[in-house]
Amino acid sequence: MDGWSGMSLIRCLVCGSILLCRFFEISAQIPDTTRHHIRQAEILQSDTTITERDRERYEAMKQAASKKKWTDALYSAFFSEPKSPVEDETGKSLDEAFKPYDGRIINNIKIIVLEPFGTSIYHPDSIVTDNWFDKSANSLHVNTKHRIVRGDLLFKEGDAINPLVIAESEAFLRNTEYIHDARIQIDSIPGTRQADITVVVRDVFSLGVSLHYLSFNGMDVELFDKNFLGIGSRFWIRGIYNNDFKTPFGYGIGYRYTNFMKTFINLEGSYLDQIWMKEINLSAERPLQTSLNYYGQISYYRMEERLSQTAWDSINPPFSENFSVSLGRAFNVFDPKSAKRITVAVRYMDNNPSYEMVEPALPDPLQYEYVANRSLLSQISFYSQRYYREYLIHNFGVTENIAYGYNISGQLGYTDCPGFFKGMYTSLEVRAGNQFNFGNLYTRAAVGSHFDHTGFYQGIVRVNGNYFTPLFHVGRARMRNFVNINYANAFNSVAGVTDYVYFSTLTSMRTYYFDQQSKGSERFMLNHEADLFTNLNIVGFRILLFSFFDGGWLKDYGRLFDPGNFYWGLGFGLRIRNDLLVFPTFVIKIGYYPRFNQSLGNIVQFSTTEPISAPSFIPAYPQEILLK
């Protein structure tokens, strides 16, 4: 017994030591499963390759772990084979690679769908890893149907190749919830003006759990499948328990069907009972894309609070019912293959928030977004949008579509707010963004106001700037800095109606706090965040460390930059994410804001979030400029 147990113990210690060495020393030199590649020249090649000495350690560890089933399973769960780098992909427009094939006729389209684990978008014909963990995870997954991928393309067999359309198709596939990454390859057919296209997509593991909140008194958990039956649709159910309410149980269910009958129309419906309120949401939308001339949306939303379960918050209406319908048309008035387009759109909105359940406790003044109104708006936009690929911005390893271009949009319409005002509305918005050697810069400026024969009233001014630096090394980790600046101002408000800006998680703060006393009509805010992408990779889960600072002025009275109007806070935290899984990003953060009486639950926060999407220059549906 002593000999067997002693030998087993020695083997266990050896395997454990090897695993620890691998975890802390070698994993930093092995890329994640998506083979991300960084544009900046200062990123050393050793980040994506391993040395011969490391390879020997790797093989020794692998052989030692394979001698026992449980150590082999442990090894397979934590580590993947090292991968060699591929050609640099970043820092250039997606459509540039397709320009040599411009005008060729598409002869055949081949679709390749890869499983989430153990595969590579760069080597679709080979299995990168074939271990226990990958096999087990893939066995629970239903691959996306080939017809679904084909239906998501903006081109078909027989079309002439347009580089912009091919590029947007690749970006569109990556933007879907059920595809992790995508590549489109074009091969000329010698002696002809034809070409074959291969579309390779790598699926996301679509089953997931979202934790909306968890406390000693209750929890709110959502189970979902973002690729239900492999047809690109999302189905979810939600269970809620909260012992703070008389009726402690709630539930929800929803379904979204994407690209209905290959029309690019998305249908969605959901019902949610959160115990203290219930919501119904129905919509049909065809978003604007390159090569699609018509776009639009129709939506219905209904919300009702249960005042028998909770006290009214004295701000939000306890009942609201909203209906909206939009229709737009895009024109290529320049070169048909140019990214520059003009769009015209109209939208009718009927918003009916109601305070009848709490009368006569009607807030005074009312926030404008909670005033019953009907409006008809028209919009004309001149825009251009192209994409380039990047990595390690809002995600850890997945390829990200970063848009660059501009958008100039003007609006004119009519708004009727019974009991307050009715008249014309106009706005102008300008957005622009591009990549430079010193980083990526995005700016937005917008002004909107109602007007009649007496002048302008109920106006809003907004200016935003977003910047992130190039990726740079901090030891073996990599870091990026993000800076956001925003200015918002409301002017000439109508008596009884106003619009507020706040310091809260809704607008500017990183830890949960909402104090209706910290509100005003004008705000200037600066946010800074430093993100450190570590090399830790545990079963595909990556860890990011971050620190943040929020500071700015909020005017409730006097001048904006008075010392009494200054608020600030700082903190740090970490994010944990696996880009191959649909689980949201897990976030733990600690923040301190001196002017607020924060409880421990506000200072330390655990939450789940979805990755932030990069700004887009595609025109939105007509809507009044708001402070939020």
Tab-separated table of C-alpha atoms in Angstrom, residues 4 13 96 126 151 157 164 228 256 293 309 313 407 429-430 471 500 502 529 563 588 595 605 609:
chain	number	residue	atom	x	y	z
A	4	TRP	CA	1.504	2.356	-4.467
A	13	LEU	CA	3.043	16.273	-6.847
A	96	GLU	CA	-9.050	46.204	-49.025
A	126	SER	CA	-7.830	20.604	-39.029
A	151	GLY	CA	-29.109	33.589	-45.398
A	157	GLU	CA	-24.270	33.184	-56.318
A	164	LEU	CA	-17.767	46.650	-49.410
A	228	PHE	CA	-31.789	27.727	-30.536
A	256	ARG	CA	-36.171	36.313	-31.017
A	293	ASN	CA	-32.082	49.833	-49.546
A	309	GLN	CA	-45.722	45.152	-3.946
A	313	ASP	CA	-40.104	55.925	-6.511
A	407	ASN	CA	-22.495	60.593	-40.120
A	429	GLU	CA	-26.076	65.582	-35.202
A	430	VAL	CA	-22.504	64.971	-36.407
A	471	LEU	CA	-2.152	48.300	-27.066
A	500	TYR	CA	-32.103	66.056	-15.892
A	502	TYR	CA	-27.348	62.568	-13.110
A	529	GLU	CA	-10.149	53.523	-17.316
A	563	PRO	CA	-16.460	74.067	-6.580
A	588	ILE	CA	-16.184	42.580	-9.489
A	595	ARG	CA	-19.828	62.963	-1.674
A	605	GLN	CA	-20.342	45.280	-6.452
A	609	THR	CA	-22.426	42.619	-18.237
